Coordinates of C-alpha atoms (C1' of nucleotides) in Angstrom, one line a residue:
Chain M
X1 CA 20.2 14.2 56.0
X2 CA 16.7 13.1 55.7
X3 CA 14.4 14.3 52.9
X4 CA 12.0 17.1 53.6
X5 CA 9.1 17.8 51.3
X6 CA 6.1 20.0 51.5
X7 CA 2.6 20.4 50.0
X8 CA 1.8 24.1 49.9
X9 CA -1.7 24.7 48.8
X10 CA -3.5 28.0 48.8
X11 CA -6.7 27.8 50.8
X12 CA -9.4 28.1 48.1
X13 CA -12.0 26.1 49.8
X14 CA -11.7 23.4 47.2
X15 CA -9.4 20.4 47.0
X16 CA -8.8 19.9 43.4
X17 CA -7.9 16.4 42.3
X18 CA -4.6 17.6 40.7
X19 CA -3.7 19.2 44.0
X20 CA -4.5 16.0 45.8
X21 CA -2.3 14.0 43.5
X22 CA 0.5 16.5 44.1
X23 CA 0.1 16.1 47.8
X24 CA 0.1 12.3 47.3
X25 CA 3.3 12.2 45.4
X26 CA 5.0 14.3 48.0
X27 CA 3.7 12.1 50.7
X28 CA 4.6 8.9 49.0
X29 CA 8.1 10.2 48.4
X30 CA 8.5 11.2 52.0
X31 CA 7.1 8.0 53.4
X32 CA 9.2 5.9 51.1
X33 CA 12.4 7.6 52.1
X34 CA 11.4 8.0 55.7
X35 CA 11.5 11.7 55.3
X36 CA 9.4 14.6 56.5
X37 CA 6.1 15.7 54.9
X38 CA 5.1 19.2 55.6
X39 CA 1.8 21.0 55.1
X40 CA 2.2 24.7 54.6
X41 CA -0.6 27.0 53.9
X42 CA 0.0 29.7 51.3
X43 CA -2.5 32.3 52.4
X44 CA -0.7 35.5 51.6
X45 CA -3.4 36.7 49.3
X46 CA -6.5 35.3 51.0
X47 CA -8.7 37.0 53.4
X48 CA -11.7 35.7 55.3
X49 CA -13.0 32.1 55.5
X50 CA -9.4 30.9 55.6
X51 CA -10.2 28.6 58.5
X52 CA -12.9 26.8 56.6
X53 CA -10.8 26.6 53.5
X54 CA -8.0 25.0 55.4
X55 CA -10.4 22.5 56.9
X56 CA -11.2 21.4 53.3
X57 CA -7.6 20.7 52.7
X58 CA -6.8 18.9 56.0
X59 CA -10.0 16.9 55.8
X60 CA -9.2 15.9 52.3
X61 CA -5.7 14.8 53.0
X62 CA -6.9 12.9 56.1
X63 CA -9.7 11.2 54.2
X64 CA -7.2 10.0 51.6
X65 CA -5.1 8.6 54.3
X66 CA -2.2 11.1 54.3
X67 CA -0.7 12.5 57.5
X68 CA 1.7 15.4 57.8
X69 CA 4.7 15.6 60.2
X70 CA 4.6 19.4 60.4
X71 CA 1.9 21.9 59.6
X72 CA -1.5 23.0 60.9
X73 CA -2.2 21.1 64.1
X74 CA 1.3 19.5 64.2
X75 CA 3.5 22.4 65.0
X76 CA 7.2 21.7 64.6
X77 CA 10.5 23.3 64.7
X78 CA 9.8 25.5 61.7
X79 CA 6.5 27.0 62.6
X80 CA 4.4 28.9 61.8
X81 CA 3.2 27.0 58.8
X82 CA 0.9 29.8 57.6
X83 CA 2.5 32.3 55.3
X84 CA 0.3 35.0 56.6
X85 CA 2.1 34.6 59.9
X86 CA 5.6 34.9 58.4
X87 CA 5.4 38.4 56.9
X88 CA 8.2 39.7 59.0
X89 CA 10.6 37.0 57.7
X90 CA 9.9 38.0 54.1
X91 CA 10.5 41.7 54.9
X92 CA 13.7 41.0 56.6
X93 CA 15.0 38.9 53.7
X94 CA 13.9 41.6 51.3
X95 CA 15.8 44.2 53.2
X96 CA 18.9 42.1 52.9
X97 CA 18.5 41.9 49.2
X98 CA 18.0 45.7 49.0
X99 CA 21.1 46.3 51.1
X100 CA 23.1 44.1 48.6
X101 CA 21.6 46.0 45.7
X102 CA 19.9 42.8 44.4
X103 CA 16.5 44.3 44.9
X104 CA 15.0 47.8 45.0
X105 CA 12.0 49.8 46.0
X106 CA 9.6 50.4 43.3
X107 CA 7.8 53.8 43.6
X108 CA 6.1 54.0 40.2
X109 CA 3.0 51.9 41.0
X110 CA 2.8 50.3 37.6
X111 CA 0.2 47.6 37.4
X112 CA 0.6 44.2 35.8
X113 CA -1.2 45.0 32.6
X114 CA 0.9 48.1 32.0
X115 CA 3.7 46.6 30.0
X116 CA 5.9 49.7 29.8
X117 CA 9.2 49.5 31.6
X118 CA 9.5 50.4 35.2
X119 CA 12.6 52.6 35.7
X120 CA 12.8 52.5 39.4
X121 CA 15.9 50.4 39.3
X122 CA 17.7 53.6 38.2
X123 CA 16.6 55.4 41.4
X124 CA 18.1 52.9 43.8
X125 CA 19.7 54.6 46.8
X126 CA 21.3 53.5 50.0
X127 CA 18.4 54.9 51.8
X128 CA 16.2 52.2 50.3
X129 CA 17.4 49.7 52.8
X130 CA 15.9 51.8 55.6
X131 CA 12.5 52.1 54.0
X132 CA 9.5 50.5 55.7
X133 CA 8.3 47.4 53.9
X134 CA 5.1 47.0 55.7
X135 CA 3.0 48.7 53.1
X136 CA 2.8 51.4 50.5
X137 CA 5.7 50.4 48.3
X138 CA 6.6 47.3 46.3
X139 CA 10.0 45.7 46.2
X140 CA 11.3 44.4 42.9
X141 CA 14.1 41.9 42.3
X142 CA 17.0 43.2 40.2
X143 CA 17.2 40.6 37.5
X144 CA 20.8 39.7 36.9
X145 CA 20.2 38.4 33.4
X146 CA 22.1 35.4 32.0
X147 CA 20.7 31.9 31.8
X148 CA 19.2 29.6 34.4
X149 CA 19.6 25.9 33.9
X150 CA 18.5 23.1 36.1
X151 CA 17.9 19.3 36.1
X152 CA 14.3 18.5 36.9
X153 CA 13.7 15.0 38.3
X154 CA 10.8 14.3 35.9
X155 CA 11.3 16.9 33.1
X156 CA 15.0 16.5 32.7
X157 CA 17.3 19.4 31.8
X158 CA 15.6 22.7 31.5
X159 CA 17.0 26.1 30.4
X160 CA 15.6 29.6 30.5
X161 CA 16.8 33.1 29.6
X162 CA 16.5 35.1 32.8
X163 CA 15.8 38.4 31.0
X164 CA 12.3 37.3 30.0
X165 CA 11.2 37.5 33.6
X166 CA 12.1 41.1 34.1
X167 CA 12.4 42.7 37.5
X168 CA 9.6 40.8 39.1
X169 CA 7.9 41.8 42.3
X170 CA 9.1 40.4 45.6
X171 CA 6.9 42.3 48.1
X172 CA 3.6 43.7 46.9
X173 CA 2.8 47.3 47.9
X174 CA 0.4 46.0 50.5
X175 CA 3.4 44.5 52.3
X176 CA 2.7 40.9 51.5
X177 CA 5.1 38.7 49.5
X178 CA 4.5 37.3 46.1
X179 CA 4.3 33.5 45.6
X180 CA 7.7 33.0 44.0
X181 CA 9.4 35.0 46.6
X182 CA 7.7 33.6 49.7
X183 CA 8.2 30.1 48.4
X184 CA 12.0 30.5 48.2
X185 CA 12.2 32.1 51.7
X186 CA 10.0 29.4 53.2
X187 CA 11.4 26.5 51.4
X188 CA 14.9 27.5 52.5
X189 CA 13.8 28.3 56.1
X190 CA 12.0 25.0 56.4
X191 CA 15.0 23.2 54.9
X192 CA 13.0 21.6 52.0
X193 CA 15.1 19.3 50.0
X194 CA 12.7 18.4 47.2
X195 CA 9.9 20.4 45.6
X196 CA 7.4 18.3 43.7
X197 CA 4.6 20.4 42.3
X198 CA 2.4 20.7 39.2
X199 CA 4.2 21.4 35.9
X200 CA 2.4 24.7 35.7
X201 CA 5.2 25.9 37.9
X202 CA 8.1 25.1 35.6
X203 CA 8.4 28.7 34.5
X204 CA 8.4 29.9 38.1
X205 CA 11.4 27.8 38.8
X206 CA 14.0 30.0 37.0
X207 CA 12.7 33.0 39.0
X208 CA 13.0 31.1 42.2
X209 CA 16.5 29.8 41.3
X210 CA 17.6 33.4 40.7
X211 CA 16.5 34.2 44.2
X212 CA 18.3 31.2 45.7
X213 CA 21.4 32.4 43.9
X214 CA 20.9 36.0 45.1
X215 CA 20.5 34.8 48.7
X216 CA 23.3 32.4 48.4
X217 CA 20.9 29.6 49.4
X218 CA 21.3 26.1 48.1
X219 CA 18.2 25.3 46.0
X220 CA 16.2 22.1 46.5
X221 CA 15.7 19.5 43.8
X222 CA 12.6 20.1 41.6
X223 CA 10.2 17.6 40.2
X224 CA 7.5 19.0 38.0
X225 CA 4.5 16.7 37.8
X226 CA 2.3 16.5 34.6
X227 CA -1.1 17.9 34.8
X228 CA -4.3 15.8 35.2
X229 CA -6.8 16.7 32.5
X230 CA -10.5 16.3 32.2
X231 CA -12.1 13.5 30.2
X232 CA -12.6 15.8 27.3
X233 CA -8.9 16.7 27.2
X234 CA -9.4 20.2 28.6
X235 CA -8.8 21.5 32.0
X236 CA -10.3 19.8 35.0
X237 CA -13.1 21.9 36.3
X238 CA -16.2 21.7 38.4
X239 CA -18.5 21.0 35.5
X240 CA -16.7 17.7 34.8
X241 CA -17.9 16.2 38.1
X242 CA -15.6 14.5 40.4
X243 CA -13.0 17.2 39.9
X244 CA -12.6 17.6 43.7
X245 CA -11.6 15.2 46.4
X246 CA -14.7 16.0 48.2
X247 CA -16.8 14.7 45.4
X248 CA -15.0 11.4 45.4
X249 CA -15.8 11.1 49.0
X250 CA -19.4 12.0 48.6
X251 CA -19.9 9.6 45.7
X252 CA -18.8 6.8 48.0
X253 CA -15.3 5.8 46.8
X254 CA -12.9 4.1 49.2
X255 CA -10.1 6.4 50.1
X256 CA -7.4 3.8 49.5
X257 CA -8.9 3.2 46.1
X258 CA -8.9 6.9 45.3
X259 CA -5.3 7.0 46.4
X260 CA -4.5 4.0 44.2
X261 CA -6.1 5.6 41.2
X262 CA -4.6 9.0 41.7
X263 CA -1.2 7.4 42.0
X264 CA -1.6 5.7 38.7
X265 CA -2.3 9.0 37.0
X266 CA 1.1 9.9 35.7
X267 CA 3.0 7.1 37.4
X268 CA 3.1 3.4 37.2
X269 CA 5.0 0.7 39.1
X270 CA 6.7 -0.3 35.8
X271 CA 4.9 -3.7 35.5
X272 CA 1.4 -4.6 35.0
X273 CA 0.1 -4.2 38.5
X274 CA -2.7 -1.8 39.0
X275 CA -4.1 -2.9 42.4
X276 CA -1.8 -1.4 45.0
X277 CA -2.5 -0.8 48.7
X278 CA -1.2 2.3 50.3
X279 CA 1.7 0.3 51.7
X280 CA 2.6 -1.0 48.3
X281 CA 2.4 2.5 46.8
X282 CA 4.8 3.7 49.4
X283 CA 7.3 1.0 48.8
X284 CA 7.0 1.1 45.0
X285 CA 6.8 4.9 44.4
X286 CA 9.6 6.6 42.6
X287 CA 9.6 10.1 41.3
X288 CA 11.9 9.1 38.5
X289 CA 9.2 6.9 37.0
X290 CA 6.7 9.8 36.8
X291 CA 5.6 10.4 33.3
X292 CA 6.2 13.8 31.5
X293 CA 2.9 13.8 29.6
X294 CA -0.4 14.7 31.1
X295 CA -3.0 12.1 31.9
X296 CA -6.8 12.2 31.5
X297 CA -9.0 11.5 34.4
X298 CA -11.2 8.5 33.7
X299 CA -14.2 7.8 35.9
X300 CA -14.7 4.3 34.6
X301 CA -11.2 3.3 35.5
X302 CA -11.6 4.8 38.9
X303 CA -14.7 2.7 39.4
X304 CA -12.8 -0.3 38.3
X305 CA -10.0 0.3 40.7
X306 CA -12.5 0.9 43.4
X307 CA -14.3 -2.3 42.7
X308 CA -11.0 -4.1 43.1
X309 CA -10.6 -2.6 46.6
X310 CA -14.3 -3.3 47.4
X311 CA -13.6 -7.0 46.9
X312 CA -11.1 -6.9 49.8
X313 CA -13.3 -4.7 52.0
X314 CA -15.2 -6.4 54.8
X315 CA -19.0 -6.4 54.5
X316 CA -19.4 -4.2 57.6
X317 CA -17.4 -1.4 56.0
X318 CA -19.1 -1.7 52.7
X319 CA -22.4 -1.5 54.6
X320 CA -21.3 1.7 56.4
X321 CA -20.3 3.2 53.1
X322 CA -23.7 2.4 51.7
X323 CA -25.5 3.7 54.8
X324 CA -23.5 7.0 54.5
X325 CA -24.9 7.5 51.0
X326 CA -28.4 6.6 52.0
X327 CA -28.3 9.1 54.8
X328 CA -26.8 11.7 52.5
X329 CA -29.7 11.3 50.1
X330 CA -32.3 11.2 52.7
X331 CA -33.3 7.6 52.4
X332 CA -32.3 6.9 55.9
X333 CA -31.7 9.3 58.7
X334 CA -28.8 9.4 61.1
X335 CA -30.9 7.9 63.9
X336 CA -31.7 4.9 61.8
X337 CA -28.1 4.1 61.2
X338 CA -27.5 3.9 64.9
X339 CA -29.9 1.0 65.1
X340 CA -28.4 -2.5 64.6
X341 CA -31.5 -3.7 63.0
X342 CA -31.3 -1.0 60.2
X343 CA -27.6 -1.6 59.7
X344 CA -28.2 -5.3 59.5
X345 CA -30.7 -4.7 56.7
X346 CA -28.2 -2.4 54.9
X347 CA -25.6 -5.1 55.2
X348 CA -28.0 -7.7 53.9
X349 CA -28.7 -5.6 50.9
X350 CA -25.0 -4.9 50.3
X351 CA -24.2 -8.5 50.6
X352 CA -26.9 -9.4 48.1
X353 CA -25.5 -6.9 45.7
X354 CA -22.1 -8.4 45.9
X355 CA -19.8 -7.4 43.0
X356 CA -22.6 -5.2 41.6
X357 CA -21.8 -2.7 44.4
X358 CA -18.6 -1.2 43.0
X359 CA -18.8 2.1 44.8
X360 CA -21.0 3.8 47.3
X361 CA -23.4 5.6 45.0
X362 CA -24.4 2.4 43.3
X363 CA -26.5 1.5 46.4
X364 CA -29.0 3.9 44.8
X365 CA -29.0 2.4 41.4
X366 CA -29.6 -1.1 42.7
X367 CA -31.0 -0.7 46.1
X368 CA -33.1 2.4 46.6
X369 CA -36.3 0.4 46.7
X370 CA -35.1 -1.6 49.6
X371 CA -35.3 1.4 51.8
X372 CA -38.7 2.7 50.8
X373 CA -42.1 1.3 51.8
X374 CA -43.8 2.6 48.6
X375 CA -44.0 0.1 45.7
X376 CA -41.4 1.1 43.1
X377 CA -42.3 3.2 40.1
X378 CA -42.6 1.0 37.0
X379 CA -41.4 2.6 33.9
X380 CA -43.8 2.1 31.0
X381 CA -40.9 0.6 29.0
X382 CA -41.0 -2.3 31.4
X383 CA -44.7 -3.0 31.0
X384 CA -44.1 -5.7 28.5
X385 CA -42.9 -7.9 31.4
X386 CA -46.2 -7.7 33.0
X387 CA -48.8 -7.5 30.2
X388 CA -49.3 -11.1 29.1
X389 CA -52.4 -12.8 30.7
X390 CA -50.6 -16.1 31.3
X391 CA -47.8 -14.3 33.1
X392 CA -50.2 -12.2 35.1
X393 CA -52.1 -15.2 36.2
X394 CA -49.0 -16.8 37.4
X395 CA -47.8 -13.6 39.0
X396 CA -51.0 -13.2 40.9
X397 CA -50.9 -16.7 42.2
X398 CA -47.3 -16.5 43.1
X399 CA -48.0 -13.4 45.1
X400 CA -50.7 -15.1 47.0
X401 CA -48.8 -18.3 47.6
X402 CA -45.8 -16.2 48.7
X403 CA -47.9 -14.3 51.2
X404 CA -49.2 -17.6 52.6
X405 CA -45.8 -19.1 53.0
X406 CA -45.0 -20.2 56.6
X407 CA -41.3 -20.7 55.9
X408 CA -39.7 -17.5 54.5
X409 CA -36.6 -19.1 53.2
X410 CA -34.8 -18.9 49.9
X411 CA -35.6 -22.5 49.2
X412 CA -39.3 -22.1 49.9
X413 CA -39.5 -19.0 47.8
X414 CA -37.8 -20.7 44.9
X415 CA -40.1 -23.6 45.1
X416 CA -43.2 -21.4 45.0
X417 CA -41.9 -19.4 42.0
X418 CA -40.8 -22.4 40.0
X419 CA -43.8 -24.4 40.9
X420 CA -46.2 -21.7 40.0
X421 CA -44.6 -21.1 36.7
X422 CA -44.8 -24.8 35.9
X423 CA -48.4 -25.1 36.8
X424 CA -49.2 -22.2 34.5
X425 CA -47.3 -23.8 31.7
X426 CA -44.6 -21.2 31.8
X427 CA -40.9 -21.4 31.9
X428 CA -39.5 -19.9 35.1
X429 CA -37.9 -16.9 33.4
X430 CA -40.9 -14.9 32.4
X431 CA -42.4 -15.2 35.9
X432 CA -39.1 -14.4 37.5
X433 CA -38.8 -11.3 35.4
X434 CA -42.3 -10.3 36.2
X435 CA -41.7 -10.6 39.9
X436 CA -38.4 -8.8 39.6
X437 CA -40.0 -5.8 37.9
X438 CA -42.9 -5.8 40.3
X439 CA -40.7 -5.8 43.4
X440 CA -37.9 -3.5 42.2
X441 CA -39.1 -1.6 39.2
X442 CA -35.9 -2.8 37.5
X443 CA -34.7 -5.6 35.3
X444 CA -31.3 -5.8 37.0
X445 CA -30.3 -6.7 40.5
X446 CA -29.5 -9.7 42.8
X447 CA -30.8 -13.2 42.2
X448 CA -34.6 -13.2 42.3
X449 CA -35.1 -15.4 45.3
X450 CA -32.7 -13.3 47.3
X451 CA -34.6 -10.2 46.1
X452 CA -37.9 -11.6 47.2
X453 CA -36.5 -12.7 50.5
X454 CA -35.0 -9.2 51.2
X455 CA -38.1 -7.3 50.1
X456 CA -40.0 -9.3 52.6
X457 CA -43.2 -11.3 52.7
X458 CA -45.7 -8.5 53.3
X459 CA -44.0 -6.0 50.9
X460 CA -43.6 -8.7 48.2
X461 CA -47.3 -9.4 48.2
X462 CA -48.2 -5.7 48.1
X463 CA -45.8 -4.8 45.4
X464 CA -47.1 -7.6 43.2
X465 CA -50.6 -6.4 43.7
X466 CA -49.6 -2.8 43.0
X467 CA -47.8 -3.8 39.8
X468 CA -50.9 -5.8 38.6
X469 CA -53.0 -2.8 39.3
X470 CA -50.7 -0.3 37.6
X471 CA -49.9 -2.3 34.4
X472 CA -52.9 -3.1 32.2
X473 CA -53.2 -6.6 30.7
X474 CA -52.5 -6.9 27.0
X475 CA -53.4 -9.7 24.6
Chain Z
rG1 C1' 2.3 35.5 19.7
rG2 C1' 7.3 34.7 22.9
rC3 C1' 9.3 31.0 26.1
rC4 C1' 9.0 25.8 28.1
rC5 C1' 7.3 20.9 27.8
rC6 C1' 4.8 16.6 25.7
rA7 C1' 3.3 12.9 21.7
rU8 C1' 2.5 4.1 21.9
rA9 C1' -5.2 2.0 20.7
rG10 C1' -11.1 6.0 22.9
rU11 C1' -8.4 6.2 28.0
rC12 C1' -4.4 4.7 31.6
rA13 C1' 0.1 2.6 30.4
rA14 C1' 4.9 -1.1 29.8
rG15 C1' 8.9 -1.2 26.5
rU16 C1' 13.1 -1.5 23.1
rG17 C1' 18.4 0.4 17.8
rG18 C1' 16.3 -5.8 15.4
rC19 C1' 9.5 -7.9 19.6
rG20 C1' 4.1 -11.4 16.8
rA21 C1' 4.9 -3.7 20.4
rA22 C1' 2.9 -6.1 27.2
rG23 C1' -1.1 -5.3 30.6
rA24 C1' -5.6 -2.7 32.3
rC25 C1' -10.4 0.3 31.7
rA26 C1' -13.9 0.9 27.9
rC27 C1' -15.8 -1.7 23.5
rC28 C1' -17.7 -6.3 20.5
rA29 C1' -18.9 -11.7 20.4
rG30 C1' -19.5 -16.4 22.9
rC31 C1' -20.0 -19.4 27.5
rC32 C1' -22.4 -19.4 32.3
rU33 C1' -27.1 -17.6 34.4
rU34 C1' -33.8 -16.0 36.2
rU35 C1' -31.7 -10.4 34.9
rC36 C1' -27.5 -7.5 35.8
rA37 C1' -22.7 -7.8 37.9
rA38 C1' -18.7 -11.1 38.5
rG39 C1' -16.0 -15.0 36.1
rC40 C1' -14.2 -17.7 31.7
rU41 C1' -13.0 -17.7 26.3
rG42 C1' -12.3 -15.1 21.9
rG43 C1' -12.2 -10.4 18.9
rA44 C1' -11.3 -5.4 17.0
rG45 C1' -7.9 -1.4 18.2
rA46 C1' -1.6 2.1 18.8
rC47 C1' 4.0 3.6 18.0
rG48 C1' 0.8 11.5 14.6
rC49 C1' 3.4 13.2 9.7
rG50 C1' 7.9 14.2 6.8
rG51 C1' 13.0 14.1 6.5
rG52 C1' 17.6 12.3 8.1
rU53 C1' 21.6 8.9 11.0
rU54 C1' 22.0 3.4 10.7
rC55 C1' 22.6 -2.9 7.8
rA56 C1' 18.1 -1.9 10.8
rA57 C1' 14.2 2.8 13.6
rU58 C1' 8.3 3.2 17.6
rU59 C1' 13.2 3.9 20.0
rC60 C1' 18.5 8.8 18.1
rC61 C1' 18.5 13.9 15.4
rC62 C1' 15.8 17.9 12.7
rG63 C1' 11.3 20.0 10.8
rC64 C1' 6.0 19.9 10.8
rU65 C1' 1.4 19.0 12.9
rG66 C1' -1.3 18.3 17.3
rG67 C1' -1.8 19.0 22.6
rG68 C1' -0.5 21.2 27.3
rG69 C1' 1.8 24.9 30.4
rU70 C1' 3.3 29.9 31.2
rC71 C1' 3.9 34.9 30.2
rA72 C1' 0.4 39.6 37.3
rC73 C1' 1.9 43.9 42.9
rC74 C1' -2.7 35.3 41.8
rA75 C1' -0.9 31.2 43.8

RNA sequence: GGCCCCAUAGUCAAGUGGCGAAGACACCAGCCUUUCAAGCUGGAGACGCGGGUUCAAUUCCCGCUGGGGUCACCA
């Protein structure tokens, strides 16, 4: 029988990185074993905006490159894949448990923070099995006591005293099922063979195992994945930046690089490889090799992994990535991007940036001025590059000679710059730096002649003039 | 606090009853270079602590400390 796994998120409108990694491990596991990957929406407690929230999930998975065999948009044998559409199933199963005296109607309406005992188990009657379960009264599980033990694929042998979980709720008084209960009913109904989820669910597992036992269902295998923690060691949250899949996309990371990085959080192929394509991840992945200890999210390492993937990404795609960011930040508009001439320019800039362009957002760090007609702002800290009289003289002349150049080639530009420097008794470096700051407002970037070439003849002249005007001479 | 889990450098992470304890990111220095990035060379940096078991523990056991998770009619 083939392996069947599921990713069962709650539609919160936010695709957390930890959830994404959970989905990824399930997907890799299924793809490796040629099993089935199911997307199931746990929306029993959600109201309104569920559609949008589900879009966040499906868009996130699709962006990362994961596809599902059953779920929203891909209805299969076990539909529906929304818990909110499966209420009758949960009620029918609950009725069965009540009939067997393994569950009972709770009439006392005790809330969760009232820790006094609920005595409703003493009032069980045969009539309970006939009671409506579509609202008004909650159903509790009759905890059988004893010990639950299981072998977790990543955590190893785990053991719990059942008593500590009490007679937990199965059906809430509004008629909807609780998480632990719906999970068991659905996982069984959908013939799930392996449950891989965050390790914050370990203590839910004994509860669910008691239910499998009560129903006489065979339980799936469990694999509890370690948590992903924020760079400061605490919980991942919005304030850490890049805590959601969406942010990774917005900041211009390649999906296959994000997948690669996420896979390496809590798992490794066992050797020193770190660059793995989706195909390699699939063939190498092994739940047994998942670590038990939590891993911290590290942006620098993500950037590094991304840069590795960028090296193997065709210029055209890198250019599109850059263009997406530029449009996003208002430096280009969508109509511009449709024009081949504009895209050619973006591509030329990206090509000039080379390995400096490690992920999408960096187009702004290095290349913002390429997409603006205004001369760049020159920070006063950079004035020293433009203050010396000798340098200024050379800069002025270089600007003029550049603007008179009839052959706008790298070679000609270089000749002008080096020649001018020499004639002014300067080494090339100070003039090169002065031109760079004038043209880009920065001390870092592509080779100077490439920079001048890309900025263009007219703009180069104007920016040099503007820089000379802005920065006062100094003796 | 009860219960469960974890513990190799700042981070990710390989690994074993006997090793000079991999590798990567980050960091430092040098080379290259018009700058940065990349590349190359070199460097610093780890088995949390205390007891056992053993000829020998980073590795096995116990305790401690530290960290995480969970204790709902949320999922």
